[in-house]
Amino acid sequence: MAERMTKKATILFPPALYREVEEEAQRQGRSVGELVREAAMIRYGAGGGAARMQAVERLVRLDDEIADPERLEDEIVRGATGS
């Protein structure tokens, strides 16, 4: 994340869930904080659910012929992250 971190939150996890998140972070070579921020951004980030649903609806309709797979992937990522 390129954005400067200026806010802090303390989150309490049930032990089993924290172990799962911690193990996944280790598998990915990332921190638990990175995973939690990513999950929050996907769920509540810029654009939120409406932007994601619009991207999904456009993909389902496939009114546009998208010949460029990279363009399609970029659109999917923008819809998922709200960026």
CSV table of C-alpha atoms in Angstrom, one decimal:
chain,number,residue,atom,x,y,z
A,1,MET,CA,0.0,0.0,0.0
A,2,ALA,CA,1.5,3.3,-1.1
A,3,GLU,CA,-0.8,5.3,1.1
A,4,ARG,CA,0.6,6.7,4.4
A,5,MET,CA,-0.7,4.8,7.4
A,6,THR,CA,-2.1,7.3,9.9
A,7,LYS,CA,-4.8,5.4,11.8
A,8,LYS,CA,-4.5,2.5,14.2
A,9,ALA,CA,-7.0,-0.1,15.3
A,10,THR,CA,-6.8,-2.9,17.8
A,11,ILE,CA,-8.7,-6.0,16.8
A,12,LEU,CA,-9.3,-9.0,19.0
A,13,PHE,CA,-9.5,-12.3,17.2
A,14,PRO,CA,-10.6,-15.7,18.5
A,15,PRO,CA,-7.4,-17.8,18.8
A,16,ALA,CA,-8.3,-20.2,16.0
A,17,LEU,CA,-9.0,-17.5,13.5
A,18,TYR,CA,-5.8,-15.6,14.4
A,19,ARG,CA,-3.8,-18.8,13.8
A,20,GLU,CA,-5.4,-19.2,10.4
A,21,VAL,CA,-4.6,-15.6,9.4
A,22,GLU,CA,-1.1,-15.8,10.8
A,23,GLU,CA,-0.4,-19.0,9.0
A,24,GLU,CA,-1.7,-17.5,5.7
A,25,ALA,CA,0.4,-14.4,6.2
A,26,GLN,CA,3.5,-16.6,6.7
A,27,ARG,CA,2.6,-18.6,3.5
A,28,GLN,CA,2.4,-15.4,1.6
A,29,GLY,CA,5.4,-13.8,3.2
A,30,ARG,CA,3.3,-10.9,4.4
A,31,SER,CA,2.3,-9.5,7.8
A,32,VAL,CA,-1.0,-10.1,9.5
A,33,GLY,CA,-1.7,-6.4,9.3
A,34,GLU,CA,-1.3,-6.4,5.5
A,35,LEU,CA,-3.8,-9.3,5.2
A,36,VAL,CA,-6.3,-7.6,7.5
A,37,ARG,CA,-6.0,-4.2,5.6
A,38,GLU,CA,-6.4,-6.0,2.2
A,39,ALA,CA,-9.5,-7.8,3.5
A,40,ALA,CA,-11.0,-4.5,4.8
A,41,MET,CA,-10.2,-2.7,1.5
A,42,ILE,CA,-11.8,-5.4,-0.5
A,43,ARG,CA,-14.9,-5.4,1.7
A,44,TYR,CA,-15.3,-1.8,2.6
A,45,GLY,CA,-12.7,0.1,0.5
A,46,ALA,CA,-13.2,2.9,-2.0
A,47,GLY,CA,-16.2,2.3,-4.2
A,48,GLY,CA,-17.5,-0.5,-1.9
A,49,GLY,CA,-19.9,-3.1,-3.0
A,50,ALA,CA,-21.7,-0.9,-5.6
A,51,ALA,CA,-18.5,-0.6,-7.7
A,52,ARG,CA,-17.8,-4.3,-7.4
A,53,MET,CA,-21.4,-5.2,-8.5
A,54,GLN,CA,-21.2,-2.9,-11.5
A,55,ALA,CA,-18.0,-4.6,-12.6
A,56,VAL,CA,-19.6,-8.0,-12.2
A,57,GLU,CA,-22.7,-6.9,-14.1
A,58,ARG,CA,-20.6,-5.6,-17.0
A,59,LEU,CA,-18.7,-8.9,-17.1
A,60,VAL,CA,-21.8,-11.0,-17.0
A,61,ARG,CA,-23.4,-9.0,-19.8
A,62,LEU,CA,-20.2,-9.0,-21.9
A,63,ASP,CA,-21.8,-6.5,-24.2
A,64,ASP,CA,-18.3,-5.4,-25.0
A,65,GLU,CA,-16.0,-7.7,-26.7
A,66,ILE,CA,-12.8,-7.5,-24.6
A,67,ALA,CA,-10.1,-8.9,-26.8
A,68,ASP,CA,-7.3,-7.9,-24.4
A,69,PRO,CA,-7.0,-10.2,-21.4
A,70,GLU,CA,-4.9,-7.7,-19.5
A,71,ARG,CA,-7.6,-5.1,-19.9
A,72,LEU,CA,-10.2,-7.6,-18.5
A,73,GLU,CA,-7.9,-8.4,-15.6
A,74,ASP,CA,-7.4,-4.7,-14.8
A,75,GLU,CA,-11.2,-4.2,-14.8
A,76,ILE,CA,-11.7,-7.1,-12.5
A,77,VAL,CA,-9.1,-5.8,-10.1
A,78,ARG,CA,-10.4,-2.3,-10.1
A,79,GLY,CA,-13.9,-3.6,-9.4
A,80,ALA,CA,-12.6,-5.7,-6.5
A,81,THR,CA,-10.5,-3.1,-4.9
A,82,GLY,CA,-12.5,0.0,-5.8
A,83,SER,CA,-9.6,1.7,-7.4
